[in-house]
JSON list of C-alpha atoms and ligand atoms in Angstrom, two decimals:
[
{"chain": "A", "resi": 1, "resn": "MET", "atom": "CA", "xyz": [93.65, 126.43, 164.89]},
{"chain": "A", "resi": 2, "resn": "LYS", "atom": "CA", "xyz": [96.05, 129.20, 163.87]},
{"chain": "A", "resi": 3, "resn": "SER", "atom": "CA", "xyz": [98.64, 128.90, 161.12]},
{"chain": "A", "resi": 4, "resn": "TYR", "atom": "CA", "xyz": [101.74, 131.07, 160.57]},
{"chain": "A", "resi": 5, "resn": "ARG", "atom": "CA", "xyz": [104.35, 131.12, 157.80]},
{"chain": "A", "resi": 6, "resn": "LYS", "atom": "CA", "xyz": [107.55, 133.15, 157.43]},
{"chain": "A", "resi": 7, "resn": "GLU", "atom": "CA", "xyz": [110.73, 133.03, 155.35]},
{"chain": "A", "resi": 8, "resn": "LEU", "atom": "CA", "xyz": [114.00, 133.99, 157.02]},
{"chain": "A", "resi": 9, "resn": "TRP", "atom": "CA", "xyz": [116.60, 135.23, 154.51]},
{"chain": "A", "resi": 10, "resn": "PHE", "atom": "CA", "xyz": [120.34, 134.74, 154.78]},
{"chain": "A", "resi": 11, "resn": "ASN", "atom": "CA", "xyz": [123.33, 135.82, 152.73]},
{"chain": "A", "resi": 12, "resn": "ILE", "atom": "CA", "xyz": [126.35, 134.23, 154.39]},
{"chain": "A", "resi": 13, "resn": "ASP", "atom": "CA", "xyz": [129.65, 135.85, 153.36]},
{"chain": "A", "resi": 14, "resn": "THR", "atom": "CA", "xyz": [131.63, 132.59, 153.44]},
{"chain": "A", "resi": 15, "resn": "ARG", "atom": "CA", "xyz": [131.12, 129.21, 151.75]},
{"chain": "A", "resi": 16, "resn": "ARG", "atom": "CA", "xyz": [130.43, 127.45, 155.06]},
{"chain": "A", "resi": 17, "resn": "LYS", "atom": "CA", "xyz": [129.12, 128.75, 158.38]},
{"chain": "A", "resi": 18, "resn": "LEU", "atom": "CA", "xyz": [126.87, 127.64, 161.25]},
{"chain": "A", "resi": 19, "resn": "VAL", "atom": "CA", "xyz": [124.49, 130.37, 162.46]},
{"chain": "A", "resi": 20, "resn": "ASN", "atom": "CA", "xyz": [122.41, 130.18, 165.65]},
{"chain": "A", "resi": 21, "resn": "ILE", "atom": "CA", "xyz": [118.88, 131.17, 164.57]},
{"chain": "A", "resi": 22, "resn": "THR", "atom": "CA", "xyz": [117.07, 130.24, 167.82]},
{"chain": "A", "resi": 23, "resn": "HIS", "atom": "CA", "xyz": [116.27, 133.89, 168.63]},
{"chain": "A", "resi": 24, "resn": "GLN", "atom": "CA", "xyz": [114.83, 134.58, 165.15]},
{"chain": "A", "resi": 25, "resn": "VAL", "atom": "CA", "xyz": [112.68, 131.45, 165.35]},
{"chain": "A", "resi": 26, "resn": "GLN", "atom": "CA", "xyz": [111.39, 132.47, 168.80]},
{"chain": "A", "resi": 27, "resn": "GLN", "atom": "CA", "xyz": [110.51, 135.88, 167.31]},
{"chain": "A", "resi": 28, "resn": "CYS", "atom": "CA", "xyz": [108.34, 134.00, 164.79]},
{"chain": "A", "resi": 29, "resn": "ILE", "atom": "CA", "xyz": [106.50, 132.25, 167.62]},
{"chain": "A", "resi": 30, "resn": "ASN", "atom": "CA", "xyz": [105.98, 135.61, 169.34]},
{"chain": "A", "resi": 31, "resn": "GLU", "atom": "CA", "xyz": [104.63, 137.12, 166.09]},
{"chain": "A", "resi": 32, "resn": "SER", "atom": "CA", "xyz": [102.32, 134.14, 165.53]},
{"chain": "A", "resi": 33, "resn": "GLY", "atom": "CA", "xyz": [100.69, 134.46, 168.95]},
{"chain": "A", "resi": 34, "resn": "ILE", "atom": "CA", "xyz": [100.60, 130.64, 169.11]},
{"chain": "A", "resi": 35, "resn": "ARG", "atom": "CA", "xyz": [101.09, 129.29, 172.65]},
{"chain": "A", "resi": 36, "resn": "GLU", "atom": "CA", "xyz": [100.55, 125.53, 172.11]},
{"chain": "A", "resi": 37, "resn": "GLY", "atom": "CA", "xyz": [101.45, 123.77, 168.87]},
{"chain": "A", "resi": 38, "resn": "LEU", "atom": "CA", "xyz": [104.19, 122.58, 166.53]},
{"chain": "A", "resi": 39, "resn": "LEU", "atom": "CA", "xyz": [106.88, 124.45, 164.67]},
{"chain": "A", "resi": 40, "resn": "LEU", "atom": "CA", "xyz": [108.60, 123.28, 161.49]},
{"chain": "A", "resi": 41, "resn": "CYS", "atom": "CA", "xyz": [111.81, 125.01, 160.44]},
{"chain": "A", "resi": 42, "resn": "ASN", "atom": "CA", "xyz": [113.52, 123.91, 157.23]},
{"chain": "A", "resi": 43, "resn": "SER", "atom": "CA", "xyz": [116.10, 125.09, 154.75]},
{"chain": "A", "resi": 44, "resn": "MET", "atom": "CA", "xyz": [114.52, 125.77, 151.36]},
{"chain": "A", "resi": 45, "resn": "HIS", "atom": "CA", "xyz": [117.81, 124.92, 149.62]},
{"chain": "A", "resi": 46, "resn": "ILE", "atom": "CA", "xyz": [119.56, 121.63, 148.90]},
{"chain": "A", "resi": 47, "resn": "SER", "atom": "CA", "xyz": [122.99, 122.90, 149.93]},
{"chain": "A", "resi": 48, "resn": "SER", "atom": "CA", "xyz": [122.16, 124.15, 153.44]},
{"chain": "A", "resi": 49, "resn": "SER", "atom": "CA", "xyz": [120.69, 122.63, 156.61]},
{"chain": "A", "resi": 50, "resn": "VAL", "atom": "CA", "xyz": [118.62, 123.39, 159.66]},
{"chain": "A", "resi": 51, "resn": "PHE", "atom": "CA", "xyz": [119.51, 121.29, 162.69]},
{"chain": "A", "resi": 52, "resn": "ILE", "atom": "CA", "xyz": [119.50, 121.32, 166.50]},
{"chain": "A", "resi": 53, "resn": "ASN", "atom": "CA", "xyz": [122.66, 121.04, 168.55]},
{"chain": "A", "resi": 54, "resn": "ASP", "atom": "CA", "xyz": [124.89, 122.77, 171.10]},
{"chain": "A", "resi": 55, "resn": "ASP", "atom": "CA", "xyz": [126.11, 126.36, 170.64]},
{"chain": "A", "resi": 56, "resn": "GLU", "atom": "CA", "xyz": [129.72, 125.50, 171.51]},
{"chain": "A", "resi": 57, "resn": "SER", "atom": "CA", "xyz": [132.59, 126.72, 169.33]},
{"chain": "A", "resi": 58, "resn": "GLY", "atom": "CA", "xyz": [134.73, 123.60, 169.79]},
{"chain": "A", "resi": 59, "resn": "LEU", "atom": "CA", "xyz": [131.86, 121.43, 168.60]},
{"chain": "A", "resi": 60, "resn": "HIS", "atom": "CA", "xyz": [131.30, 123.71, 165.59]},
{"chain": "A", "resi": 61, "resn": "HIS", "atom": "CA", "xyz": [134.96, 123.28, 164.66]},
{"chain": "A", "resi": 62, "resn": "ASP", "atom": "CA", "xyz": [134.52, 119.50, 165.06]},
{"chain": "A", "resi": 63, "resn": "PHE", "atom": "CA", "xyz": [131.52, 119.56, 162.68]},
{"chain": "A", "resi": 64, "resn": "GLU", "atom": "CA", "xyz": [133.64, 121.39, 160.07]},
{"chain": "A", "resi": 65, "resn": "VAL", "atom": "CA", "xyz": [136.51, 118.88, 160.36]},
{"chain": "A", "resi": 66, "resn": "TRP", "atom": "CA", "xyz": [134.15, 115.87, 160.34]},
{"chain": "A", "resi": 67, "resn": "LEU", "atom": "CA", "xyz": [132.15, 117.09, 157.34]},
{"chain": "A", "resi": 68, "resn": "GLU", "atom": "CA", "xyz": [135.36, 117.84, 155.41]},
{"chain": "A", "resi": 69, "resn": "LYS", "atom": "CA", "xyz": [136.53, 114.27, 156.07]},
{"chain": "A", "resi": 70, "resn": "LEU", "atom": "CA", "xyz": [133.23, 112.82, 154.86]},
{"chain": "A", "resi": 71, "resn": "ALA", "atom": "CA", "xyz": [132.77, 115.12, 151.85]},
{"chain": "A", "resi": 72, "resn": "PRO", "atom": "CA", "xyz": [135.84, 117.27, 151.18]},
{"chain": "A", "resi": 73, "resn": "GLU", "atom": "CA", "xyz": [135.16, 120.43, 149.18]},
{"chain": "A", "resi": 74, "resn": "LYS", "atom": "CA", "xyz": [138.29, 119.92, 147.04]},
{"chain": "A", "resi": 75, "resn": "PRO", "atom": "CA", "xyz": [139.42, 118.67, 144.63]},
{"chain": "A", "resi": 76, "resn": "TYR", "atom": "CA", "xyz": [136.25, 119.72, 142.81]},
{"chain": "A", "resi": 77, "resn": "ASP", "atom": "CA", "xyz": [136.76, 117.17, 140.03]},
{"chain": "A", "resi": 78, "resn": "GLN", "atom": "CA", "xyz": [136.34, 114.22, 142.43]},
{"chain": "A", "resi": 79, "resn": "TYR", "atom": "CA", "xyz": [132.54, 114.64, 142.09]},
{"chain": "A", "resi": 80, "resn": "ARG", "atom": "CA", "xyz": [130.41, 113.92, 139.01]},
{"chain": "A", "resi": 81, "resn": "HIS", "atom": "CA", "xyz": [127.94, 116.65, 140.04]},
{"chain": "A", "resi": 82, "resn": "ASN", "atom": "CA", "xyz": [130.70, 119.23, 139.60]},
{"chain": "A", "resi": 83, "resn": "SER", "atom": "CA", "xyz": [130.71, 119.19, 135.82]},
{"chain": "A", "resi": 84, "resn": "PHE", "atom": "CA", "xyz": [128.44, 122.28, 135.84]},
{"chain": "A", "resi": 85, "resn": "GLU", "atom": "CA", "xyz": [128.78, 123.39, 139.49]},
{"chain": "A", "resi": 86, "resn": "ASP", "atom": "CA", "xyz": [131.35, 123.16, 142.29]},
{"chain": "A", "resi": 87, "resn": "ASN", "atom": "CA", "xyz": [128.99, 122.37, 145.17]},
{"chain": "A", "resi": 88, "resn": "ALA", "atom": "CA", "xyz": [128.68, 118.57, 145.28]},
{"chain": "A", "resi": 89, "resn": "ASP", "atom": "CA", "xyz": [130.27, 118.59, 148.75]},
{"chain": "A", "resi": 90, "resn": "ALA", "atom": "CA", "xyz": [127.60, 121.05, 149.94]},
{"chain": "A", "resi": 91, "resn": "HIS", "atom": "CA", "xyz": [124.77, 118.71, 148.82]},
{"chain": "A", "resi": 92, "resn": "LEU", "atom": "CA", "xyz": [126.41, 115.82, 150.70]},
{"chain": "A", "resi": 93, "resn": "LYS", "atom": "CA", "xyz": [127.06, 117.89, 153.85]},
{"chain": "A", "resi": 94, "resn": "ARG", "atom": "CA", "xyz": [123.47, 119.12, 153.85]},
{"chain": "A", "resi": 95, "resn": "THR", "atom": "CA", "xyz": [122.18, 115.56, 153.64]},
{"chain": "A", "resi": 96, "resn": "ILE", "atom": "CA", "xyz": [124.21, 114.51, 156.69]},
{"chain": "A", "resi": 97, "resn": "MET", "atom": "CA", "xyz": [123.24, 117.59, 158.75]},
{"chain": "A", "resi": 98, "resn": "GLY", "atom": "CA", "xyz": [119.55, 117.40, 157.80]},
{"chain": "A", "resi": 99, "resn": "ARG", "atom": "CA", "xyz": [116.89, 119.48, 156.13]},
{"chain": "A", "resi": 100, "resn": "GLU", "atom": "CA", "xyz": [114.57, 120.45, 158.99]},
{"chain": "A", "resi": 101, "resn": "VAL", "atom": "CA", "xyz": [113.62, 120.40, 162.63]},
{"chain": "A", "resi": 102, "resn": "VAL", "atom": "CA", "xyz": [110.24, 120.05, 164.30]},
{"chain": "A", "resi": 103, "resn": "VAL", "atom": "CA", "xyz": [109.88, 121.59, 167.75]},
{"chain": "A", "resi": 104, "resn": "ALA", "atom": "CA", "xyz": [107.00, 121.45, 170.25]},
{"chain": "A", "resi": 105, "resn": "ILE", "atom": "CA", "xyz": [105.69, 124.81, 171.42]},
{"chain": "A", "resi": 106, "resn": "THR", "atom": "CA", "xyz": [104.54, 124.92, 175.04]},
{"chain": "A", "resi": 107, "resn": "GLY", "atom": "CA", "xyz": [103.47, 128.12, 176.76]},
{"chain": "A", "resi": 108, "resn": "GLY", "atom": "CA", "xyz": [104.66, 130.23, 173.80]},
{"chain": "A", "resi": 109, "resn": "LYS", "atom": "CA", "xyz": [108.25, 128.88, 173.95]},
{"chain": "A", "resi": 110, "resn": "MET", "atom": "CA", "xyz": [110.16, 126.09, 172.23]},
{"chain": "A", "resi": 111, "resn": "ASP", "atom": "CA", "xyz": [109.99, 123.05, 174.51]},
{"chain": "A", "resi": 112, "resn": "PHE", "atom": "CA", "xyz": [113.74, 122.39, 174.46]},
{"chain": "A", "resi": 113, "resn": "GLY", "atom": "CA", "xyz": [116.11, 120.31, 176.51]},
{"chain": "A", "resi": 114, "resn": "PRO", "atom": "CA", "xyz": [118.78, 122.30, 178.38]},
{"chain": "A", "resi": 115, "resn": "TRP", "atom": "CA", "xyz": [121.32, 122.77, 175.53]},
{"chain": "A", "resi": 116, "resn": "GLU", "atom": "CA", "xyz": [119.21, 122.60, 172.40]},
{"chain": "A", "resi": 117, "resn": "GLN", "atom": "CA", "xyz": [119.64, 125.47, 169.93]},
{"chain": "A", "resi": 118, "resn": "ILE", "atom": "CA", "xyz": [118.56, 125.78, 166.30]},
{"chain": "A", "resi": 119, "resn": "PHE", "atom": "CA", "xyz": [121.23, 126.34, 163.66]},
{"chain": "A", "resi": 120, "resn": "TYR", "atom": "CA", "xyz": [121.28, 127.29, 160.02]},
{"chain": "A", "resi": 121, "resn": "GLY", "atom": "CA", "xyz": [124.13, 125.35, 158.39]},
{"chain": "A", "resi": 122, "resn": "GLU", "atom": "CA", "xyz": [125.41, 127.01, 155.23]},
{"chain": "A", "resi": 123, "resn": "PHE", "atom": "CA", "xyz": [127.57, 124.83, 152.97]},
{"chain": "A", "resi": 124, "resn": "ASP", "atom": "CA", "xyz": [127.50, 126.85, 149.74]},
{"chain": "A", "resi": 125, "resn": "GLY", "atom": "CA", "xyz": [127.13, 130.48, 150.76]},
{"chain": "A", "resi": 126, "resn": "LYS", "atom": "CA", "xyz": [127.76, 133.93, 149.26]},
{"chain": "A", "resi": 127, "resn": "ARG", "atom": "CA", "xyz": [124.21, 134.14, 147.90]},
{"chain": "A", "resi": 128, "resn": "ASN", "atom": "CA", "xyz": [120.66, 134.65, 149.11]},
{"chain": "A", "resi": 129, "resn": "LYS", "atom": "CA", "xyz": [119.11, 131.61, 150.78]},
{"chain": "A", "resi": 130, "resn": "ARG", "atom": "CA", "xyz": [115.85, 131.07, 152.66]},
{"chain": "A", "resi": 131, "resn": "VAL", "atom": "CA", "xyz": [114.64, 129.18, 155.71]},
{"chain": "A", "resi": 132, "resn": "LEU", "atom": "CA", "xyz": [110.93, 128.43, 156.11]},
{"chain": "A", "resi": 133, "resn": "VAL", "atom": "CA", "xyz": [109.23, 128.67, 159.49]},
{"chain": "A", "resi": 134, "resn": "LYS", "atom": "CA", "xyz": [105.74, 127.16, 159.68]},
{"chain": "A", "resi": 135, "resn": "ILE", "atom": "CA", "xyz": [103.80, 127.09, 162.93]},
{"chain": "A", "resi": 136, "resn": "ILE", "atom": "CA", "xyz": [100.41, 125.51, 163.64]},
{"chain": "A", "resi": 137, "resn": "GLY", "atom": "CA", "xyz": [98.52, 125.52, 166.90]},
{"chain": "A", "resi": 138, "resn": "GLU", "atom": "CA", "xyz": [96.46, 127.78, 169.08]},
{"chain": "B", "resi": 1, "resn": "LIG", "atom": "ZN1", "xyz": [124.63, 121.55, 142.97]}
]
């Protein structure tokens, strides 16, 4: 069995953004040479997410509006966590959107349904953050 590990680095220039990372993850599979196996992709930070959904701009706007209703960024003083930081909303948004995805690899490609794409969800950006890609198989 082969094993592959890579960190993808991001520095998003806004506080919140959804980034389609499907191509970068496929590049990892290509580099690994693994044709049959499992891929784990997770954010290594507790204020950003990795999740699978549709690459459709209306839906991305809907995610932003929905997450702001559930955990509004402001006022900052509504959260106890914000006594030393201002990112309580980002921790909550990350929890809702998830930490990781696991994808089957078949024939050297992600075994996706028709509209599935992998996204990095940044909720407290403007700094360096990492996503881990781990692949096992043969
Ligand atoms: Zn925090």
